[in-house]
XYZ file of N, CA and C in Angstrom:
834
model
N 0.846 -1.201 0.000
C 0.000 0.000 0.000
C 0.881 1.250 0.000
N 0.560 2.202 -0.842
C 1.353 3.424 -0.948
C 1.258 4.242 0.337
N 2.422 4.700 0.818
C 2.454 5.507 2.037
C 1.790 6.859 1.796
N 0.999 7.282 2.770
C 0.305 8.561 2.637
C 1.272 9.726 2.829
N 0.971 10.832 2.163
C 1.777 12.051 2.261
C 1.074 13.049 3.175
N 1.811 13.574 4.134
C 1.240 14.566 5.049
C 1.363 15.977 4.485
N 0.370 16.799 4.757
C 0.432 18.218 4.415
C 1.462 18.907 5.308
N 2.005 20.034 4.858
C 2.999 20.716 5.687
C 2.369 21.668 6.704
N 1.074 21.904 6.587
C 0.355 22.720 7.563
C -0.455 21.839 8.504
N -0.538 22.237 9.767
C -1.522 21.646 10.675
C -2.860 22.280 10.314
N -3.935 21.496 10.355
C -5.199 22.059 9.869
C -6.383 21.432 10.577
N -7.186 22.273 11.219
C -8.416 21.791 11.846
C -9.348 21.255 10.765
N -9.795 20.016 10.933
C -10.672 19.419 9.932
C -9.939 18.872 8.727
N -8.612 18.761 8.812
C -7.833 18.206 7.700
C -8.254 16.781 7.384
N -8.031 16.353 6.153
C -8.568 15.080 5.678
C -7.544 13.935 5.630
N -6.397 14.102 6.270
C -5.373 13.058 6.235
C -5.917 11.721 6.747
N -6.692 11.754 7.813
C -7.214 10.528 8.406
C -8.331 9.871 7.618
N -8.840 10.550 6.595
C -9.945 10.006 5.793
C -9.550 9.774 4.337
N -8.251 9.810 4.075
C -7.787 9.723 2.686
C -8.296 8.465 1.986
N -8.181 7.311 2.650
C -8.601 6.069 1.987
C -10.087 6.099 1.631
N -10.904 6.609 2.540
C -12.347 6.675 2.282
C -12.671 7.641 1.146
N -11.926 8.721 1.056
C -12.142 9.683 -0.032
C -11.680 9.093 -1.361
N -10.526 8.436 -1.348
C -10.015 7.804 -2.568
C -11.020 6.798 -3.124
N -11.642 6.035 -2.239
C -12.625 5.027 -2.661
C -13.832 5.652 -3.357
N -14.185 6.854 -2.950
C -15.421 7.478 -3.425
C -15.228 8.448 -4.585
N -14.008 8.887 -4.827
C -13.769 9.847 -5.911
C -13.859 9.163 -7.271
N -14.705 9.641 -8.162
C -14.736 9.096 -9.523
C -13.427 9.404 -10.262
N -13.206 8.707 -11.354
C -12.019 8.969 -12.173
C -12.237 10.223 -13.008
N -11.134 10.879 -13.344
C -11.211 12.068 -14.181
C -9.823 12.545 -14.549
N -9.754 13.556 -15.422
C -8.449 14.065 -15.851
C -7.953 15.211 -14.973
N -8.850 15.797 -14.178
C -8.463 16.907 -13.300
C -9.325 16.883 -12.047
N -8.685 17.116 -10.899
C -9.435 17.266 -9.658
C -9.556 18.747 -9.332
N -10.783 19.185 -9.116
C -11.069 20.576 -8.756
C -11.465 20.604 -7.279
N -10.738 21.393 -6.488
C -11.047 21.518 -5.058
C -11.383 22.973 -4.727
N -12.651 23.294 -4.550
C -13.030 24.671 -4.207
C -12.647 25.075 -2.784
N -12.384 24.066 -1.912
C -12.018 24.331 -0.511
C -10.777 23.498 -0.181
N -9.615 23.875 -0.681
C -8.456 22.984 -0.618
C -7.900 22.805 0.788
N -8.004 23.815 1.653
C -7.464 23.667 3.004
C -5.988 23.316 2.980
N -5.587 22.325 3.770
C -4.174 21.939 3.853
C -3.712 21.099 2.672
N -4.658 20.598 1.863
C -4.282 19.901 0.637
C -4.022 18.417 0.761
N -4.534 17.758 1.786
C -4.271 16.326 1.950
C -4.836 15.483 0.811
N -6.006 15.858 0.295
C -6.597 15.095 -0.815
C -5.767 15.296 -2.080
N -5.390 16.518 -2.356
C -4.487 16.825 -3.473
C -3.209 15.993 -3.393
N -2.607 15.917 -2.223
C -1.321 15.231 -2.053
C -1.430 13.719 -2.176
N -2.623 13.180 -1.968
C -2.778 11.726 -1.920
C -3.708 11.175 -2.993
N -3.822 11.898 -4.092
C -4.533 11.401 -5.268
C -3.621 11.558 -6.474
N -4.018 10.982 -7.590
C -3.121 10.961 -8.745
C -3.847 11.384 -10.022
N -4.365 12.587 -10.023
C -4.973 13.150 -11.230
C -3.890 13.805 -12.085
N -4.174 13.952 -13.375
C -3.196 14.591 -14.269
C -2.994 16.059 -13.914
N -4.098 16.724 -13.528
C -4.035 18.148 -13.199
C -4.933 18.443 -12.003
N -4.667 19.602 -11.382
C -5.453 20.036 -10.223
C -5.756 21.524 -10.330
N -6.983 21.887 -9.967
C -7.353 23.288 -9.773
C -7.719 23.426 -8.302
N -6.884 24.164 -7.554
C -7.006 24.215 -6.099
C -7.332 25.631 -5.643
N -8.442 25.760 -4.955
C -8.939 27.073 -4.541
C -9.144 27.128 -3.034
N -8.969 28.316 -2.491
C -9.398 28.581 -1.126
C -9.743 30.055 -1.024
N -10.701 30.377 -0.165
C -11.124 31.768 -0.007
C -10.099 32.577 0.791
N -9.164 31.886 1.438
C -8.148 32.549 2.257
C -6.944 32.939 1.396
N -6.732 34.225 1.138
C -5.609 34.634 0.281
C -4.247 34.331 0.890
N -4.142 34.313 2.225
C -2.866 33.970 2.859
C -2.453 32.547 2.503
N -3.412 31.658 2.501
C -3.141 30.259 2.184
C -2.702 30.100 0.730
N -3.418 30.721 -0.184
C -3.101 30.593 -1.607
C -1.778 31.277 -1.945
N -1.503 32.430 -1.359
C -0.200 33.079 -1.568
C 0.935 32.174 -1.089
N 0.748 31.549 0.058
C 1.747 30.619 0.583
C 1.990 29.479 -0.397
N 0.924 28.883 -0.915
C 1.075 27.754 -1.833
C 1.771 28.163 -3.131
N 1.454 29.329 -3.634
C 2.109 29.801 -4.862
C 3.604 30.004 -4.640
N 3.971 30.517 -3.476
C 5.386 30.739 -3.158
C 6.112 29.413 -2.976
N 5.495 28.476 -2.269
C 6.098 27.150 -2.079
C 6.267 26.437 -3.421
N 5.320 26.640 -4.312
C 5.422 26.040 -5.645
C 6.587 26.625 -6.441
N 6.773 27.939 -6.380
C 7.723 28.608 -7.274
C 9.143 28.702 -6.721
N 9.298 28.794 -5.396
C 10.655 28.920 -4.838
C 10.772 28.225 -3.480
N 10.682 26.910 -3.496
C 10.675 26.161 -2.233
C 11.976 26.264 -1.436
N 13.115 26.248 -2.115
C 14.397 26.269 -1.388
C 14.577 27.580 -0.631
N 14.288 28.688 -1.293
C 14.401 29.996 -0.639
C 13.420 30.103 0.520
N 12.207 29.620 0.296
C 11.190 29.684 1.342
C 11.616 28.880 2.568
N 12.090 27.658 2.351
C 12.516 26.801 3.469
C 13.655 27.456 4.245
N 14.624 27.985 3.522
C 15.780 28.630 4.171
C 15.324 29.802 5.044
N 14.446 30.627 4.512
C 13.992 31.805 5.254
C 13.036 31.441 6.397
N 12.163 30.475 6.154
C 11.192 30.084 7.188
C 11.884 29.448 8.389
N 12.967 28.728 8.137
C 13.702 28.071 9.227
C 14.204 29.068 10.262
N 14.509 30.279 9.822
C 15.056 31.273 10.752
C 14.045 31.682 11.819
N 12.761 31.429 11.566
C 11.723 31.746 12.552
C 11.514 30.619 13.560
N 11.952 29.414 13.190
C 11.745 28.241 14.044
C 12.947 28.047 14.965
N 13.138 28.985 15.856
C 14.228 28.932 16.834
C 13.614 29.030 18.227
N 14.356 28.533 19.212
C 13.820 28.461 20.570
C 13.383 29.823 21.108
N 14.122 30.862 20.734
C 13.790 32.198 21.245
C 12.441 32.708 20.730
N 11.938 32.104 19.638
C 10.619 32.487 19.113
C 9.491 31.616 19.656
N 9.855 30.616 20.473
C 8.838 29.703 21.001
C 8.421 30.115 22.418
N 7.906 31.327 22.508
C 7.392 31.838 23.783
C 6.276 32.832 23.469
N 5.484 33.141 24.467
C 4.321 34.013 24.246
C 4.697 35.373 23.676
N 5.712 36.009 24.262
C 6.066 37.359 23.819
C 6.461 37.379 22.351
N 7.312 36.424 21.954
C 7.752 36.367 20.561
C 6.581 36.048 19.636
N 5.748 35.093 20.041
C 4.607 34.692 19.216
C 3.673 35.873 18.962
N 3.311 36.582 20.031
C 2.361 37.682 19.850
C 2.992 38.861 19.115
N 4.312 39.002 19.248
C 5.004 40.027 18.472
C 4.987 39.713 16.987
N 5.265 38.443 16.646
C 5.262 38.034 15.239
C 3.839 38.000 14.684
N 2.884 37.644 15.523
C 1.484 37.681 15.075
C 1.072 39.108 14.736
N 1.529 40.060 15.526
C 1.247 41.471 15.261
C 1.898 41.923 13.954
N 3.135 41.465 13.710
C 3.807 41.786 12.443
C 3.021 41.224 11.263
N 2.543 39.995 11.415
C 1.742 39.367 10.363
C 0.511 40.210 10.051
N -0.148 40.691 11.081
C -1.377 41.461 10.893
C -1.126 42.858 10.341
N 0.112 43.328 10.426
C 0.419 44.677 9.948
C 1.051 44.705 8.555
N 1.785 43.644 8.202
C 2.471 43.663 6.912
C 1.527 43.289 5.770
N 1.795 43.842 4.608
C 1.034 43.481 3.401
C 1.919 42.762 2.390
N 3.176 42.514 2.747
C 4.104 41.838 1.840
C 3.770 40.344 1.778
N 3.385 39.826 0.604
C 2.939 38.430 0.510
C 3.997 37.418 0.949
N 5.260 37.677 0.607
C 6.307 36.711 0.962
C 6.517 36.668 2.477
N 6.618 37.820 3.103
C 6.818 37.855 4.556
C 5.597 37.290 5.278
N 4.402 37.593 4.781
C 3.184 37.018 5.367
C 3.203 35.491 5.267
N 3.711 34.965 4.160
C 3.766 33.513 3.986
C 4.706 32.863 4.994
N 5.861 33.482 5.211
C 6.800 32.968 6.215
C 6.154 32.974 7.598
N 5.518 34.081 7.930
C 4.879 34.207 9.236
C 3.668 33.286 9.368
N 2.956 33.059 8.260
C 1.792 32.172 8.292
C 2.209 30.764 8.712
N 3.317 30.277 8.155
C 3.807 28.947 8.534
C 4.223 28.932 10.007
N 4.934 29.957 10.429
C 5.338 30.051 11.840
C 4.113 30.030 12.753
N 3.115 30.853 12.448
C 1.908 30.931 13.277
C 1.138 29.616 13.266
N 1.102 28.962 12.120
C 0.404 27.685 11.997
C 1.016 26.622 12.902
N 2.329 26.601 12.976
C 3.026 25.572 13.746
C 3.190 25.924 15.230
N 3.139 27.200 15.557
C 3.305 27.626 16.946
C 1.978 27.995 17.615
N 0.926 28.182 16.823
C -0.376 28.562 17.365
C -1.154 27.364 17.884
N -2.242 27.641 18.558
C -3.030 26.606 19.221
C -3.748 25.694 18.232
N -3.442 24.404 18.318
C -4.205 23.354 17.618
C -4.252 23.472 16.099
N -3.309 24.207 15.494
C -3.332 24.342 14.044
C -4.520 25.114 13.517
N -5.101 25.960 14.368
C -6.263 26.740 13.932
C -5.845 27.866 12.993
N -6.728 28.193 12.066
C -6.549 29.366 11.213
C -7.810 30.198 11.380
N -7.677 31.283 12.142
C -8.870 32.047 12.516
C -8.554 33.534 12.485
N -9.505 34.311 11.998
C -9.353 35.760 11.907
C -10.519 36.442 12.618
N -10.255 37.637 13.165
C -11.352 38.403 13.751
C -12.109 39.143 12.649
N -13.139 39.858 13.014
C -13.984 40.519 12.016
C -13.259 41.628 11.264
N -12.136 42.078 11.818
C -11.320 43.089 11.133
C -10.276 42.459 10.218
N -10.261 41.130 10.163
C -9.307 40.430 9.309
C -7.987 40.121 9.981
N -7.889 40.366 11.286
C -6.653 40.086 12.009
C -6.585 38.648 12.485
N -5.445 37.998 12.247
C -5.226 36.627 12.714
C -5.216 36.650 14.240
N -6.035 35.812 14.878
C -6.166 35.926 16.334
C -6.051 34.605 17.089
N -5.380 33.619 16.505
C -5.172 32.340 17.195
C -4.142 32.529 18.317
N -4.402 31.995 19.513
C -3.454 32.167 20.619
C -2.237 31.248 20.519
N -1.243 31.529 21.350
C -0.013 30.743 21.420
C -0.326 29.305 21.820
N 0.374 28.347 21.214
C 0.070 26.942 21.443
C 0.851 26.252 22.538
N 1.954 26.843 22.995
C 2.768 26.267 24.085
C 3.273 24.863 23.776
N 3.818 24.652 22.578
C 4.413 23.366 22.226
C 5.892 23.365 22.605
N 6.410 22.206 23.010
C 7.798 22.119 23.475
C 8.771 22.476 22.360
N 8.595 21.842 21.205
C 9.461 22.150 20.063
C 8.648 21.992 18.781
N 8.074 23.070 18.274
C 7.284 22.979 17.041
C 8.091 22.389 15.889
N 7.437 21.495 15.162
C 8.077 20.776 14.055
C 8.202 21.675 12.832
N 9.382 21.652 12.217
C 9.547 22.371 10.947
C 9.391 21.372 9.802
N 8.364 21.527 8.961
C 8.003 20.505 7.964
C 8.779 20.619 6.647
N 10.086 20.536 6.709
C 10.905 20.743 5.508
C 10.596 19.729 4.407
N 10.613 18.452 4.760
C 10.355 17.407 3.758
C 8.966 17.563 3.150
N 7.990 17.871 3.997
C 6.611 18.025 3.526
C 6.464 19.222 2.583
N 7.202 20.288 2.846
C 7.160 21.462 1.964
C 7.688 21.109 0.582
N 8.812 20.398 0.532
C 9.386 20.035 -0.765
C 8.486 19.060 -1.529
N 7.841 18.137 -0.816
C 6.908 17.214 -1.477
C 5.709 17.974 -2.044
N 5.201 18.918 -1.276
C 4.080 19.737 -1.739
C 4.482 20.523 -2.980
N 5.668 21.105 -2.946
C 6.149 21.901 -4.079
C 6.278 21.055 -5.338
N 6.802 19.850 -5.191
C 6.972 18.958 -6.340
C 5.616 18.586 -6.938
N 4.664 18.230 -6.081
C 3.328 17.852 -6.561
C 2.617 19.049 -7.195
N 2.961 20.253 -6.732
C 2.306 21.476 -7.219
C 2.584 21.776 -8.688
N 3.549 21.085 -9.279
C 3.804 21.264 -10.711
C 2.564 20.911 -11.531
N 1.707 20.072 -10.964
C 0.463 19.671 -11.637
C -0.709 20.604 -11.321
N -0.476 21.585 -10.440
C -1.601 22.337 -9.869
C -1.613 23.805 -10.260
N -2.822 24.344 -10.329
C -3.040 25.787 -10.446
C -3.773 26.223 -9.184
N -3.261 27.264 -8.519
C -3.858 27.771 -7.286
C -4.616 29.063 -7.558
N -5.844 29.139 -7.060
C -6.658 30.344 -7.237
C -7.347 30.691 -5.922
N -7.710 31.967 -5.791
C -8.409 32.456 -4.596
C -9.682 33.154 -5.056
N -10.782 32.405 -5.073
C -12.054 32.913 -5.570
C -13.197 32.384 -4.708
N -14.379 32.904 -4.930
C -15.572 32.303 -4.362
C -15.736 30.913 -4.973
N -16.153 29.945 -4.157
C -16.221 28.570 -4.642
C -17.111 28.414 -5.872
N -18.157 29.231 -5.993
C -19.072 29.102 -7.136
C -18.361 29.406 -8.454
N -17.401 30.313 -8.426
C -16.627 30.629 -9.632
C -15.714 29.472 -10.017
N -15.267 28.733 -9.021
C -14.409 27.574 -9.289
C -15.233 26.449 -9.909
N -16.456 26.262 -9.428
C -17.367 25.309 -10.067
C -17.540 25.659 -11.545
N -17.684 26.945 -11.840
C -17.911 27.389 -13.218
C -16.720 27.083 -14.118
N -15.533 26.974 -13.541
C -14.323 26.689 -14.324
C -14.161 25.206 -14.634
N -14.913 24.360 -13.942
C -14.805 22.919 -14.167
C -15.400 22.541 -15.517
N -14.857 21.498 -16.113
C -15.298 21.013 -17.421
C -15.586 19.511 -17.358
N -16.326 19.034 -18.333
C -16.624 17.603 -18.396
C -15.313 16.823 -18.452
N -15.220 15.770 -17.675
C -13.979 15.018 -17.534
C -13.269 15.328 -16.230
N -13.636 16.491 -15.631
C -13.095 16.859 -14.317
C -13.920 16.205 -13.208
N -13.367 16.198 -12.011
C -14.060 15.747 -10.804
C -13.909 16.851 -9.760
N -14.983 17.127 -9.019
C -14.937 18.157 -7.979
C -15.046 17.499 -6.609
N -14.119 17.864 -5.709
C -14.220 17.428 -4.311
C -14.390 18.650 -3.422
N -15.449 18.659 -2.623
C -15.751 19.795 -1.744
C -15.630 19.403 -0.277
N -14.792 20.131 0.427
C -14.650 19.974 1.870
C -14.920 21.337 2.512
N -16.190 21.758 2.533
C -16.521 23.114 2.999
C -16.365 23.237 4.509
N -16.377 24.467 5.037
C -16.492 24.621 6.490
C -17.707 23.827 6.956
N -17.520 23.031 7.978
C -18.537 22.048 8.318
C -19.773 22.636 8.989
N -20.907 22.006 8.707
C -22.134 22.313 9.438
C -21.895 21.968 10.905
N -22.369 22.800 11.838
C -22.092 22.545 13.261
C -22.809 21.299 13.761
N -22.149 20.576 14.666
C -22.782 19.418 15.292
C -23.834 19.852 16.301
N -23.657 21.069 16.838
C -24.620 21.607 17.798
C -25.030 23.004 17.363
N -26.128 23.479 17.887
C -26.626 24.800 17.502
C -25.719 25.930 17.983
N -24.914 25.655 19.026
C -24.064 26.712 19.571
C -22.726 26.816 18.853
N -22.365 25.788 18.087
C -21.099 25.850 17.353
C -21.216 26.892 16.246
N -20.064 27.417 15.808
C -20.140 28.431 14.746
C -19.349 28.009 13.528
N -19.482 28.794 12.469
C -18.902 28.459 11.180
C -17.655 29.286 10.858
N -17.152 30.074 11.803
C -16.193 31.114 11.426
C -14.736 30.748 11.670
N -14.418 29.469 11.797
C -13.052 29.082 12.142
C -12.056 29.331 11.022
N -12.439 29.139 9.777
C -11.459 29.087 8.704
C -11.175 30.427 8.047
N -12.165 31.240 7.887
C -11.947 32.539 7.239
C -13.074 33.469 7.651
N -12.838 34.749 7.538
C -13.904 35.687 7.871
C -15.039 35.532 6.862
N -16.224 35.894 7.268
C -17.359 35.802 6.355
C -18.312 34.697 6.726
N -17.802 33.618 7.333
C -18.664 32.554 7.804
C -19.237 31.699 6.679
N -19.909 30.609 7.054
C -20.510 29.688 6.099
C -21.727 29.101 6.798
N -22.862 29.790 6.686
C -24.036 29.418 7.465
C -24.894 28.377 6.743
N -26.060 28.088 7.320
C -26.939 27.060 6.752
C -27.369 27.403 5.334
N -27.584 28.672 5.041
C -27.946 29.072 3.677
C -26.811 28.789 2.697
N -25.579 29.038 3.145
C -24.419 28.749 2.293
C -24.286 27.248 2.065
N -24.561 26.452 3.105
C -24.524 24.992 2.950
C -25.555 24.538 1.911
N -26.742 25.121 1.967
C -27.808 24.761 1.025
C -27.452 25.181 -0.398
N -26.872 26.356 -0.539
C -26.462 26.851 -1.854
C -25.411 25.931 -2.475
N -24.452 25.485 -1.659
C -23.423 24.568 -2.154
C -24.038 23.246 -2.603
N -24.972 22.712 -1.821
C -25.614 21.446 -2.179
C -26.350 21.557 -3.511
N -27.070 22.660 -3.721
C -27.800 22.857 -4.980
C -26.840 23.010 -6.161
N -25.729 23.701 -5.937
C -24.746 23.879 -7.005
C -24.096 22.550 -7.366
N -23.807 21.730 -6.366
C -23.239 20.403 -6.622
C -24.217 19.551 -7.427
N -25.485 19.635 -7.056
C -26.538 18.888 -7.748
C -26.628 19.303 -9.222
N -26.691 20.607 -9.478
C -26.792 21.103 -10.861
C -25.545 20.747 -11.674
N -24.391 20.860 -11.049
C -23.134 20.600 -11.760
C -23.047 19.143 -12.194
N -23.468 18.245 -11.320
C -23.402 16.821 -11.645
C -24.471 16.404 -12.647
N -25.711 16.818 -12.416
C -26.818 16.285 -13.196
C -27.108 17.064 -14.476
N -26.700 18.330 -14.545
C -26.927 19.122 -15.761
C -25.660 19.307 -16.593
N -24.495 19.281 -15.937
C -23.234 19.478 -16.668
C -22.406 18.195 -16.743
N -22.875 17.144 -16.092
C -22.217 15.834 -16.109
C -20.793 15.888 -15.542
N -20.623 16.660 -14.470
C -19.344 16.734 -13.760
C -19.586 16.222 -12.340
N -19.041 15.051 -11.979
C -19.321 14.491 -10.653
C -18.755 15.347 -9.525
N -19.496 15.391 -8.422
C -19.104 16.187 -7.252
C -19.220 15.321 -5.999
N -18.136 15.257 -5.225
C -18.146 14.583 -3.928
C -18.028 15.647 -2.837
N -18.946 15.606 -1.874
C -18.946 16.568 -0.766
C -18.802 15.804 0.545
N -17.974 16.325 1.457
C -17.894 15.749 2.800
C -18.359 16.782 3.812
N -18.939 16.292 4.913
C -19.459 17.200 5.935
C -19.747 16.394 7.196
N -20.093 17.085 8.283
C -20.613 16.392 9.448
C -21.931 15.720 9.076
N -22.164 14.548 9.643
C -23.429 13.844 9.446
C -24.449 14.395 10.440
N -25.347 15.227 9.948
C -26.387 15.827 10.795
C -27.732 15.722 10.081
N -28.788 16.030 10.785
C -30.125 16.067 10.170
C -30.121 17.040 8.990
N -29.467 18.183 9.175
C -29.400 19.196 8.120
C -28.695 18.671 6.880
N -27.504 18.082 7.050
C -26.743 17.666 5.865
C -27.403 16.489 5.151
N -28.008 15.576 5.891
C -28.718 14.472 5.221
C -29.860 15.009 4.354
N -30.528 16.030 4.860
C -31.632 16.627 4.100
C -31.102 17.398 2.892
N -30.034 18.183 3.098
C -29.469 18.979 2.002
C -28.964 18.097 0.867
N -28.403 16.956 1.219
C -27.785 16.085 0.211
C -28.694 14.931 -0.195
N -30.014 15.138 -0.134
C -30.928 14.021 -0.384
C -30.921 13.536 -1.826
N -30.403 14.336 -2.757
C -30.328 13.907 -4.154
C -29.019 13.185 -4.467
N -28.147 13.064 -3.478
C -26.844 12.431 -3.687
C -26.845 11.002 -3.156
N -25.858 10.243 -3.589
C -25.599 8.928 -3.007
C -24.837 9.163 -1.700
N -25.447 8.821 -0.569
C -24.867 9.125 0.732
C -24.196 7.898 1.341
N -23.046 8.134 1.988
C -22.380 7.089 2.759
C -21.787 7.736 4.001
N -21.426 6.908 4.984
C -21.073 7.449 6.292
C -19.867 6.725 6.873
N -19.024 7.474 7.593
C -17.892 6.889 8.312
C -17.796 7.549 9.683
N -17.245 6.808 10.635
C -16.998 7.354 11.969
C -15.561 7.854 12.032
N -15.383 9.057 12.576
C -14.038 9.620 12.699
C -13.829 10.142 14.119
N -12.567 10.091 14.577
C -12.224 10.631 15.896
C -12.015 12.125 15.765
N -12.695 12.892 16.571
C -12.578 14.353 16.532
C -12.511 14.918 17.940
N -11.743 15.981 18.106
C -11.782 16.717 19.370
C -13.130 17.426 19.451
N -13.825 17.239 20.555
C -15.163 17.830 20.647
C -15.278 18.801 21.811
N -14.133 19.196 22.397
C -14.173 20.222 23.433
C -13.190 21.318 23.079
N -13.340 22.470 23.680
C -12.512 23.611 23.320
C -11.049 23.392 23.660
N -10.750 22.602 24.712
C -9.347 22.398 25.051
C -8.688 21.314 24.210
N -9.465 20.656 23.347
C -8.907 19.693 22.413
C -8.540 18.365 23.042
N -8.809 18.173 24.339
C -8.369 16.957 25.018
C -9.382 15.830 24.889
N -10.661 16.163 24.897
C -11.686 15.132 24.806
C -11.930 14.776 23.347
N -11.735 13.500 23.021
C -11.948 13.051 21.650
C -13.054 12.007 21.644
N -13.865 12.034 20.614
C -14.966 11.095 20.518
C -15.181 10.786 19.047
N -15.940 9.739 18.796
C -16.263 9.388 17.417
C -17.472 10.198 16.960
N -17.312 10.882 15.851
C -18.453 11.563 15.245
C -18.634 11.006 13.839
N -19.833 11.102 13.333
C -20.132 10.553 12.016
C -19.923 11.606 10.934
N -19.324 11.163 9.846
C -19.055 12.029 8.702
C -19.906 11.538 7.526
N -20.462 12.464 6.775
C -21.246 12.096 5.599
C -20.458 12.394 4.331
N -20.518 11.462 3.384
C -20.012 11.694 2.031
C -21.210 11.686 1.092
N -21.333 12.737 0.304
C -22.443 12.854 -0.646
C -21.866 12.906 -2.053
N -22.158 11.883 -2.847
C -21.651 11.819 -4.217
C -22.767 12.158 -5.198
N -22.594 13.257 -5.890
C -23.499 13.655 -6.972
C -22.866 13.204 -8.279
N -23.528 12.284 -8.953
C -22.931 11.678 -10.141
C -24.052 11.077 -10.976
N -24.077 11.359 -12.260
C -25.105 10.777 -13.126
C -25.096 9.262 -13.061
N -23.907 8.678 -12.950
C -23.800 7.218 -12.883
C -24.401 6.699 -11.586
N -24.176 7.453 -10.491
C -24.772 7.062 -9.209
C -26.290 7.173 -9.275
N -26.789 8.186 -9.984
C -28.230 8.402 -10.118
C -28.881 7.233 -10.847
N -28.181 6.693 -11.851
C -28.727 5.581 -12.623
C -28.920 4.336 -11.764
N -28.076 4.213 -10.693
C -28.150 3.031 -9.837
C -29.298 3.115 -8.839
N -29.775 4.340 -8.563
C -30.794 4.528 -7.513
C -32.155 3.958 -7.928
């Protein structure tokens, strides 16, 4: 069995642990389109000829473009931030402040990796003013993902990175492509929120809009779409036109990240071929 490739970013809701289940469900195609690429675990562990990878977070996409085009320079410069003197609250909050003040894409990318590895639980969160506000993580020695960065860069030769609204990325897909959607998840409880990944949120209306777009794309344009989400009453209803399947996954379900439990995940496959079987 081929060894799985890890993403170089820590990522809340990352798909590394579900790679085999996703691989089983993804239809064949000449290009994989990901409107919500996140850390890129699905991209790294599939073998399509080409990839169109999108995220609404410009910091993430700028980072990926830089890693693709100049990995050696990036690794050399990023390493200078991963020193013991930067692994404390004062240094972290100072560098976080620099990140929030600078507009230079390259420097922001270096700081983004530092914040990702030194911040709490690999969260990527911004306040309503667009400021990165994840607290210090208090790790003994944050890992510098050099090998993972170079692997990502090599695989990126097949990829185009864009930062658009997901609906525009759907519009760019063509027959023969496959779309995989890993949107900000529907909350398991009414008190949970949708704002962890980027400002702007992703509420129940946005979830419904995505489901309808996936349905139209598959059944009217003949482009298969696989969507993953929390298994809830809402998502089962939203994805009622899709072929649904379910897996149990271990997830942290408390704010301190210590309590882990099995939660159910839904996979919804919109595919003309799947429709014929129903």
